[in-house]
Coordinates of C-alpha atoms and ligand atoms in Angstrom, one line a residue:
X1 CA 90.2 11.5 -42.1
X2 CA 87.4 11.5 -39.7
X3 CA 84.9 8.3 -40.1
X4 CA 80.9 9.1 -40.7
X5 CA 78.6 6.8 -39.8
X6 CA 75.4 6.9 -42.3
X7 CA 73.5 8.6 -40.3
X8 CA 76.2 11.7 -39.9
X9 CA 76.4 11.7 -43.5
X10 CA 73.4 11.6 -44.4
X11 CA 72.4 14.8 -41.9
X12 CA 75.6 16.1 -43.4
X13 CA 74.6 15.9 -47.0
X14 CA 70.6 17.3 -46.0
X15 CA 72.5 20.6 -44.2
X16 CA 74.5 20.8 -47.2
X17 CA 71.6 20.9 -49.8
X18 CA 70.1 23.2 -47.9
X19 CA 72.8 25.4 -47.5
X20 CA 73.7 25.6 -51.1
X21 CA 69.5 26.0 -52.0
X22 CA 67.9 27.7 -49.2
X23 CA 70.9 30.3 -48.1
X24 CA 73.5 30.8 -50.6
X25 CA 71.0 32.8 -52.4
X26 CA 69.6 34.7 -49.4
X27 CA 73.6 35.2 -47.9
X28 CA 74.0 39.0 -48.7
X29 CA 69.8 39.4 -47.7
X30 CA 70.9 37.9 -44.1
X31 CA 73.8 39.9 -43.6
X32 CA 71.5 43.3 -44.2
X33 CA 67.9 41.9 -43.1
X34 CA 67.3 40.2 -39.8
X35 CA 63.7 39.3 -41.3
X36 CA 65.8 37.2 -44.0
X37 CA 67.3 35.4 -40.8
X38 CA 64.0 34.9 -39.3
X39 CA 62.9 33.6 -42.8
X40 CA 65.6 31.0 -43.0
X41 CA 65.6 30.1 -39.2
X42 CA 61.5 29.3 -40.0
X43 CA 63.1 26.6 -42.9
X44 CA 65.2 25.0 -40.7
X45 CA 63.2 24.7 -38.3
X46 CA 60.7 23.1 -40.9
X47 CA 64.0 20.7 -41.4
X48 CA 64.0 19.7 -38.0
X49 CA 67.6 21.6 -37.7
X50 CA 66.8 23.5 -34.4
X51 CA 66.8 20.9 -32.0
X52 CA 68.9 18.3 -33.8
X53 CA 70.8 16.2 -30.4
X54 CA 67.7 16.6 -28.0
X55 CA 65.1 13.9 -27.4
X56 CA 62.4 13.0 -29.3
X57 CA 60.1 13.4 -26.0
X58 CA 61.0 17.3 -26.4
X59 CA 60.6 17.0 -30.2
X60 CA 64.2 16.3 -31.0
X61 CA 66.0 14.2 -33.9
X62 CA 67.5 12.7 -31.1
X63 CA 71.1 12.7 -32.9
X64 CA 74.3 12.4 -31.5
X65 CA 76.4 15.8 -31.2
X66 CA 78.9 15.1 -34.2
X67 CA 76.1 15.2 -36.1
X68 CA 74.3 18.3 -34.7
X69 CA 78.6 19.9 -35.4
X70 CA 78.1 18.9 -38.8
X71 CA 75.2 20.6 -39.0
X72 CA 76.9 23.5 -38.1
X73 CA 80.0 23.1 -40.0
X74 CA 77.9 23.0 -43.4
X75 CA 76.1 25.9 -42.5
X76 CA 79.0 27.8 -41.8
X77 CA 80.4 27.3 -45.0
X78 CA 77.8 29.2 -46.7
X79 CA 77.1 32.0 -43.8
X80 CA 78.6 31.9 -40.3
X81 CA 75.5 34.3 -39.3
X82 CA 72.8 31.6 -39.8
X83 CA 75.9 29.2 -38.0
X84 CA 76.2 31.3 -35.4
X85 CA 72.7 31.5 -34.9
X86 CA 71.9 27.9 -34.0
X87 CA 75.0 27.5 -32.4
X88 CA 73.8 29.6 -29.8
X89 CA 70.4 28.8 -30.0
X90 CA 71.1 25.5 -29.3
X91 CA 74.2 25.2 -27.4
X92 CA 74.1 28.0 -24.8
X93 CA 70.6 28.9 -25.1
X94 CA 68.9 25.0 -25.1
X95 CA 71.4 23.5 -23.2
X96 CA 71.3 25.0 -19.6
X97 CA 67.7 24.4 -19.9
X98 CA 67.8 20.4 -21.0
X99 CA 71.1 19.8 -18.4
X100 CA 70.1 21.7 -15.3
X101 CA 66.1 22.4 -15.5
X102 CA 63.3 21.0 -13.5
X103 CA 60.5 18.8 -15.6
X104 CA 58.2 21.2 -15.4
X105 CA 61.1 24.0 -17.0
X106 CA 61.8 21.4 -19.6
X107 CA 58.0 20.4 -20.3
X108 CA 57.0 24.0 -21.0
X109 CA 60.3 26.0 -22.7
X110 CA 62.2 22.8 -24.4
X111 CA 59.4 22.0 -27.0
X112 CA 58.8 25.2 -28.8
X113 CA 62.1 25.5 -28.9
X114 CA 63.3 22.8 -30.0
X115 CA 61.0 22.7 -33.0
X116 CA 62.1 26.2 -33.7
X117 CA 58.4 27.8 -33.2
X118 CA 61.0 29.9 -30.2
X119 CA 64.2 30.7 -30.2
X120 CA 66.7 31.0 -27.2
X121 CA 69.6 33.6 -25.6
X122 CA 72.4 33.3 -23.5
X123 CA 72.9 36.7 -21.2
X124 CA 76.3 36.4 -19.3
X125 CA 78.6 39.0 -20.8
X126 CA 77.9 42.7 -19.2
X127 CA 79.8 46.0 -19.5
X128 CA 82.0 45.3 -16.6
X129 CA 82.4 41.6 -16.9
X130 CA 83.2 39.5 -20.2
X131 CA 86.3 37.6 -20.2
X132 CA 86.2 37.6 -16.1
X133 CA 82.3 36.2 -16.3
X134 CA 81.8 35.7 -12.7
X135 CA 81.8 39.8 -12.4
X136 CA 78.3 40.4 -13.8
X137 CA 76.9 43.2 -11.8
X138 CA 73.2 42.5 -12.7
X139 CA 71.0 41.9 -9.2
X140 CA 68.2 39.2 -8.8
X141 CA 66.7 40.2 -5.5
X142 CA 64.3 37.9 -4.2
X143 CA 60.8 39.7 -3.1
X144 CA 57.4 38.3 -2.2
X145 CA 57.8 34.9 -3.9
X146 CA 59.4 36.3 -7.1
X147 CA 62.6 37.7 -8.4
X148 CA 63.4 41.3 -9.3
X149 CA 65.7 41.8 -12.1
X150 CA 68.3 44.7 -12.5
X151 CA 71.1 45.7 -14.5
X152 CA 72.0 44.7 -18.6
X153 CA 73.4 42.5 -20.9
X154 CA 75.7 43.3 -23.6
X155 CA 77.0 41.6 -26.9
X156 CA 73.9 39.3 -26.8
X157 CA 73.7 36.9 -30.3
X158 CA 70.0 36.3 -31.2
X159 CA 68.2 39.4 -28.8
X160 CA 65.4 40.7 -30.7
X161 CA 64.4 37.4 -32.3
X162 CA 65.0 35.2 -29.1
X163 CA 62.1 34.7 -27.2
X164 CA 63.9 32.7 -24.1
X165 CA 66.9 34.1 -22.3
X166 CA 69.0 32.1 -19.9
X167 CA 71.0 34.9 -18.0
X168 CA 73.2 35.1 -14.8
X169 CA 72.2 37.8 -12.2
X170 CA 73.9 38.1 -8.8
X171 CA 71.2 36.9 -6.2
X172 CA 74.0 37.3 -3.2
X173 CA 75.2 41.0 -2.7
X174 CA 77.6 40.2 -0.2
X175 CA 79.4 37.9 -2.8
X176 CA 80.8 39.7 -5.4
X177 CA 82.3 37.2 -7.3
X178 CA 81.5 33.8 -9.3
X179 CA 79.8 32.6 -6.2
X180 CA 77.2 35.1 -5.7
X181 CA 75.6 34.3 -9.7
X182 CA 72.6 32.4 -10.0
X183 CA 71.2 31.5 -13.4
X184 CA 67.4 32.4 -14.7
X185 CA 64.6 31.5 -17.6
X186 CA 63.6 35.0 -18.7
X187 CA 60.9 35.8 -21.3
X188 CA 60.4 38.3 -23.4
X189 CA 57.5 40.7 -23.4
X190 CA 58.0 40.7 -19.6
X191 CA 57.1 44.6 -18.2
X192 CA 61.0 45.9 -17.7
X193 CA 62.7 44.0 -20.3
X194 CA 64.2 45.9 -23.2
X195 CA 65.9 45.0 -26.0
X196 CA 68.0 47.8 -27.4
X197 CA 70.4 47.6 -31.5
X198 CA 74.1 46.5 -30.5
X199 CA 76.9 48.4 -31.9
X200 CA 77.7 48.3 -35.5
X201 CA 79.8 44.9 -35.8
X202 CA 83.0 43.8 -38.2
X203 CA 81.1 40.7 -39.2
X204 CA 79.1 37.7 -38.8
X205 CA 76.6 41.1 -40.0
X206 CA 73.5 38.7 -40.3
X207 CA 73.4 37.4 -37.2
X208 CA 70.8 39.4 -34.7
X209 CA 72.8 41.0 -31.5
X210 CA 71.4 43.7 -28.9
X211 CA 72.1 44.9 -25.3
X212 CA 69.3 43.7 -22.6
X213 CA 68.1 46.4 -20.4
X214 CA 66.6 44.7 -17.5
X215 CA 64.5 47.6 -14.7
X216 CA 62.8 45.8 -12.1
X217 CA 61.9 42.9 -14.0
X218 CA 59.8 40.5 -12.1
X219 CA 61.1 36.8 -12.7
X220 CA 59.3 34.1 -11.2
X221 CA 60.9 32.3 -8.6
X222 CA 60.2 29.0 -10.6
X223 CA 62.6 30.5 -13.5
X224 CA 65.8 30.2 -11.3
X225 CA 67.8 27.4 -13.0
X226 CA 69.3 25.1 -11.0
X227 CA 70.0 26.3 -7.5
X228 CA 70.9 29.6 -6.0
X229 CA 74.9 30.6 -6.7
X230 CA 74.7 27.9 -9.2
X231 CA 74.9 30.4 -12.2
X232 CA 78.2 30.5 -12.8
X233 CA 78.9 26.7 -13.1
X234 CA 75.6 26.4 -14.9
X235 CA 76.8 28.7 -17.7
X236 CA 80.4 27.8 -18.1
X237 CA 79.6 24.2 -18.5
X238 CA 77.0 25.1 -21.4
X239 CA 80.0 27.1 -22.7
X240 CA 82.4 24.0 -22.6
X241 CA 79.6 22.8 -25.1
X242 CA 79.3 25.9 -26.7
X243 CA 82.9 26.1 -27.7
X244 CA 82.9 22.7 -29.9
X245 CA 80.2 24.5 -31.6
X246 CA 82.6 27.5 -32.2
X247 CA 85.2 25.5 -33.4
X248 CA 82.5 23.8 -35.8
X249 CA 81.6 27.1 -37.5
X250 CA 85.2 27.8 -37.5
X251 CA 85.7 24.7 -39.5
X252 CA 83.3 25.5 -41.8
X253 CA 84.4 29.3 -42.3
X254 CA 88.2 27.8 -42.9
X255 CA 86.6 25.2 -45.7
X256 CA 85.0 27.8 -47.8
X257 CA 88.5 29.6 -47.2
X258 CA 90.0 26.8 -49.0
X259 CA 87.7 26.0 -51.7
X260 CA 86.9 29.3 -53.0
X261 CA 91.3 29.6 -52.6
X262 CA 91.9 26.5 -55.1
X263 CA 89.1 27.6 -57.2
X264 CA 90.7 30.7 -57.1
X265 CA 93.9 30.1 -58.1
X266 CA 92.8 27.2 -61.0
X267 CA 91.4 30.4 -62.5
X268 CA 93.5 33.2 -62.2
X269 CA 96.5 33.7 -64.6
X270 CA 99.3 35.9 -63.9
X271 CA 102.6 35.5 -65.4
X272 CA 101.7 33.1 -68.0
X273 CA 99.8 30.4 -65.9
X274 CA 97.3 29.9 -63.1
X275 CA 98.3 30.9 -59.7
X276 CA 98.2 27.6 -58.5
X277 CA 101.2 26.9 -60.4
X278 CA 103.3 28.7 -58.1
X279 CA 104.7 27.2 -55.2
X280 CA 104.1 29.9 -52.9
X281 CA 100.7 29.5 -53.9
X282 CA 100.6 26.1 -53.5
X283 CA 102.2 26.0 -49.6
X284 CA 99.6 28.2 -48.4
X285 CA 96.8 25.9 -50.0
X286 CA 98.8 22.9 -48.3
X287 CA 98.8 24.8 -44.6
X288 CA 95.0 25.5 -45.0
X289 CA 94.0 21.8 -45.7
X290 CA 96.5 20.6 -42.5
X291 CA 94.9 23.4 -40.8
X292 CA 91.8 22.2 -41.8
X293 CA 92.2 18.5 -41.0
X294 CA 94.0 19.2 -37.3
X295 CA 90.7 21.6 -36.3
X296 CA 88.5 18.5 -37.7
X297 CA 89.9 15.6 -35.3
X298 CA 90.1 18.1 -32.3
X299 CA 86.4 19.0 -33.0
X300 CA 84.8 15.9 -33.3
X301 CA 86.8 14.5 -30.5
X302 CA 85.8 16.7 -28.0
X303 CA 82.2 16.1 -29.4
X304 CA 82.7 12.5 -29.3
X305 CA 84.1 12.7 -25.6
X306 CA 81.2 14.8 -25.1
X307 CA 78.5 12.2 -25.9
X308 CA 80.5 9.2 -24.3
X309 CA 79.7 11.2 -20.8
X310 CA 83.7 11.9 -20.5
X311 CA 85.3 15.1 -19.3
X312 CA 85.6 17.1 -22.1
X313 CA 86.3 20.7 -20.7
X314 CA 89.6 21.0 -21.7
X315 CA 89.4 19.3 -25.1
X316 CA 86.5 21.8 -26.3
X317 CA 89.0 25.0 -25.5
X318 CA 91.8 23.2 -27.5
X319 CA 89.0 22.4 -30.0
X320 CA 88.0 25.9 -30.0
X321 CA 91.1 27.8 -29.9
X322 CA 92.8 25.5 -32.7
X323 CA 89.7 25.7 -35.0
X324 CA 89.1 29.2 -34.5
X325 CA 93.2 30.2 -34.5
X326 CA 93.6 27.8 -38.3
X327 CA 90.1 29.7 -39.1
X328 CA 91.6 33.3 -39.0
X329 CA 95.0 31.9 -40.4
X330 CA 92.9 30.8 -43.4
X331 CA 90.9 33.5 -43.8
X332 CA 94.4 35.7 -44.2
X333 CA 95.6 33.5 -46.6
X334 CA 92.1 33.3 -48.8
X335 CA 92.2 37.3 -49.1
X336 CA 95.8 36.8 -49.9
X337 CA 95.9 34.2 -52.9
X338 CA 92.5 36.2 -54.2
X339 CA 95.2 39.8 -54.2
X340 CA 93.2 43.0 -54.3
X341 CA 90.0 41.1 -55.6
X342 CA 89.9 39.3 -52.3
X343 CA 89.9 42.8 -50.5
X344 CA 87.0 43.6 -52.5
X345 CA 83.0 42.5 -51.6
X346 CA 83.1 40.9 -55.6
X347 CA 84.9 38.0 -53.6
X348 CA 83.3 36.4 -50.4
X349 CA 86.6 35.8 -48.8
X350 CA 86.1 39.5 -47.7
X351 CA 83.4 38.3 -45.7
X352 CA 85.0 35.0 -44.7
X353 CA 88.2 37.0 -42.9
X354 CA 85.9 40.0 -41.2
X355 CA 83.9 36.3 -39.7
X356 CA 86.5 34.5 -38.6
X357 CA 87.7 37.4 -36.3
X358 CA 84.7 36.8 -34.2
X359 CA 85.2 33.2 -33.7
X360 CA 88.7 34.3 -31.9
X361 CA 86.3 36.2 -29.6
X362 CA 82.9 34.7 -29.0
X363 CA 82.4 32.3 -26.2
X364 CA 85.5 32.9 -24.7
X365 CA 88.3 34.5 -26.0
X366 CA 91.7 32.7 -27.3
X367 CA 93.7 33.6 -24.2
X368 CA 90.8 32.2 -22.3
X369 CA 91.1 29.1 -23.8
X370 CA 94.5 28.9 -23.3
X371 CA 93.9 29.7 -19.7
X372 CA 91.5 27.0 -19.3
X373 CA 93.9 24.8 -20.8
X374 CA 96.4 25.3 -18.9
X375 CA 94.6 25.1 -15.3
X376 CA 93.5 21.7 -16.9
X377 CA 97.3 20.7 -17.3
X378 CA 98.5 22.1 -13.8
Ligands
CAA1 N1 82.2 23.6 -15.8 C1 81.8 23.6 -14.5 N2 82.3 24.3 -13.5 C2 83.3 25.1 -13.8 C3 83.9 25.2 -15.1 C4 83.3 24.4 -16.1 N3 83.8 24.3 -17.3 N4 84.9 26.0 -15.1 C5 85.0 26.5 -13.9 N5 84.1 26.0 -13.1 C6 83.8 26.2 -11.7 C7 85.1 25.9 -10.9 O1 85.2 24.6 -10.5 C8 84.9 26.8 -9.6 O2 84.1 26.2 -8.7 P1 84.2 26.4 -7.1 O3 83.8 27.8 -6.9 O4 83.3 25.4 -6.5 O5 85.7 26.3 -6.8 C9 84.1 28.0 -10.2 O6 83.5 27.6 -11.4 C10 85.0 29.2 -10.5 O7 86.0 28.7 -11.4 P2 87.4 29.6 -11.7 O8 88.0 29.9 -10.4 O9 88.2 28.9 -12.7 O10 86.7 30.9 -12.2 P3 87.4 32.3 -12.8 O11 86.6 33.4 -12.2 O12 88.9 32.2 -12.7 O13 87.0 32.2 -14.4 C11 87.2 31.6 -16.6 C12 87.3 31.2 -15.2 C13 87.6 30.3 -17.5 C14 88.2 32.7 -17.0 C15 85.8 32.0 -17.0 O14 85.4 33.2 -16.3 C16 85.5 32.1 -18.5 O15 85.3 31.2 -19.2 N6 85.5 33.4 -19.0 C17 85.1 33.7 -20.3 C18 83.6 33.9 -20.4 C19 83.1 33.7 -21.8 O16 83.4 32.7 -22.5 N7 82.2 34.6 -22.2 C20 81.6 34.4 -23.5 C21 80.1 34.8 -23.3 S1 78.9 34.3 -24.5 C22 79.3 35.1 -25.9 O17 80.3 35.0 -26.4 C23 78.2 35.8 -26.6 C24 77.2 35.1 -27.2 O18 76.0 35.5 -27.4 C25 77.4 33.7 -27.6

């Protein structure tokens, strides 16, 4: 059992109303309609959701991160798209700007999008380089006082409504590696910079994802976050960040797992009494809610490591890969205690297992959290 204070559950039980008013009945309009993402992006923004853990001199709540998690969690529970959406938004989209900008970066891009009015990118992942990050082939070369951006972006979450992109581009040539990246502020509507529809995906359907064609996009030299070759440390530190987040959503996902499984099971008959009569029903309801409560303590203690300005590197990946691992393991088991209903789209568990996949994937692969793990340990 993990301990809210007030305040958590208070932000806890607002997210939660709003999920269950604003977005349950909206859930199959996002996952066909990015203008019914924008339209419930605009309401919690109204809620003060977009910007939950940043200062109130940006126009934050000001809130501590387990709160901003439960946020997400709640969310998730009713549509890992509109999760997904803040979590990047505000993780790996805010955060780069918040830790590493100058005043004047944080004076003019945190406020609008904090209060939602904007919403932010991340740009890392490119054709040739997603699990090994630090192999982005897109060039930033620096010309009369500015920065000329080439090369693309792919599998980007929120590229057509995002207004602000973070992305990594290679500013040294002679370094192909993690040490040639630097990291830059790039807005839309800049001459060069095209966003173009991303593949058909499995799930998380609502959520908004493109490719970025950058051709000699002109960056000002005042956009470069941090300093040069700083990109790559810039960005995977937002990720350690990011992937409590991921773990959050995969909390969530695994919770409506469960509770659309007992419901499930109370109700169906087979045999001459409810499903969760049977005990082989019962032990896969019992290794959800472990599941469940495991991810929960890993997420929030990362989170609260997080805030106490402790190392927390390793602790998000185990957060992450455990969360999102239990998620998938729960989203098998929902479609199996619903039968062939649960393979059908009459049953959102259909839509529960085709989203958990992604959270084995996003922000860094399971075998790249175990990696990270394990250079931790050695
Ligand atoms: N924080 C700060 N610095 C870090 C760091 C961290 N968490 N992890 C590594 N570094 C530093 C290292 O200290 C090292 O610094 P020096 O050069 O000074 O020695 C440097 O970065 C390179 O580190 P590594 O040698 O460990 O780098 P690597 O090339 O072996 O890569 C990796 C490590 C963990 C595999 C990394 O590449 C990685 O995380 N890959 C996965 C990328 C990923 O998560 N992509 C998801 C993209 S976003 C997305 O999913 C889509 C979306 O829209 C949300």
């Amino acid at each position: 059992m993990v301990f809210l204070s007030d305040e958590q559950k208070s932000i806890q039980q607002m997210v939660r109303d709003f999920a269950e008013t604003e977005i349950r009945p909206a859930v199959q309009d996002i996952e066909q309609d990015r203008q019914a993402l924008w339209s419930i992006w605009e309401k919690m923004a109204a809620l003060g959701l977009t910007g939950l853990q940043f200062p109130e001199e940006y126009g934050g709540a000001a809130t501590d991160s387990v709160s901003y998690l439960l946020a997400i969690e709640e969310l998730a529970k009713v549509s890992a798209s509109v999760a997904v959406t803040l979590s990047v938004h505000t993780t790996v989209g805010i955060l780069p700007i918040y830790e590493w900008g100058t005043e004047a970066q944080k004076q003019k891009y945190l406020p609008p999008l904090i209060s939602g009015q904007k919403m932010a990118a991340f740009g890392l992942t490119e054709p040739n380089a997603g699990s090994d990050a630090g192999r982005g082939l897109t060039r930033a070369d620096a010309v009369n006082g500015h920065y000329v951006l080439n090369g693309s972006k792919i599998f980007i979450t929120n590229s057509h409504l995002a207004d602000i992109f973070v992305m990594t581009a290679r500013t040294e040539r002679d370094l192909p590696d993690h040490k040639g990246l630097s990291a830059f502020i790039v807005e839309k509507g800049v001459n060069g910079f095209v966003v173009e529809e991303g593949d058909g995906k499995l799930g998380i359907q609502g959520s908004d994802w493109g490719t970025l064609v950058l051709e000699d996009v002109e960056v000002p030299a005042d956009n470069l976050l941090g300093t040069r070759q700083q990109g790559f440390k810039i960005f995977m530190n937002s990720l350690d960040a990011g992937r409590i987040s991921i773990g959050a959503m995969s909390l969530g996902i695994a919770e409506a797992c469960l509770a659309d499984s007992l419901k499930y099971a109370g109700e169906r008959r087979q045999f001459g009494k409810p499903l969760s009569d049977f005990q082989a029903i019962q032990f896969k309801l019992a290794d959800m809610a472990v599941e469940i409560e495991a991810a929960r303590h890993l997420v929030y203690h990362a989170a609260q490591l997080k805030d106490a300005g402790k190392p927390f590197s390793k602790e998000a990946s185990m957060a992450k890969l455990w969360a999102s691992e239990a998620c998938m393991r729960a989203a098998d088991q929902a479609v199996q205690i619903h039968g062939g209903y649960g393979y059908t789209k009459d049953f959102p568990v259909e839509r529960y297992f085709r989203d958990a996949k992604c959270t084995e994937l996003v922000e860094g692969t399971s075998q790249i959290q175990r990696l990270v793990i394990a250079r931790h340990l050695l």
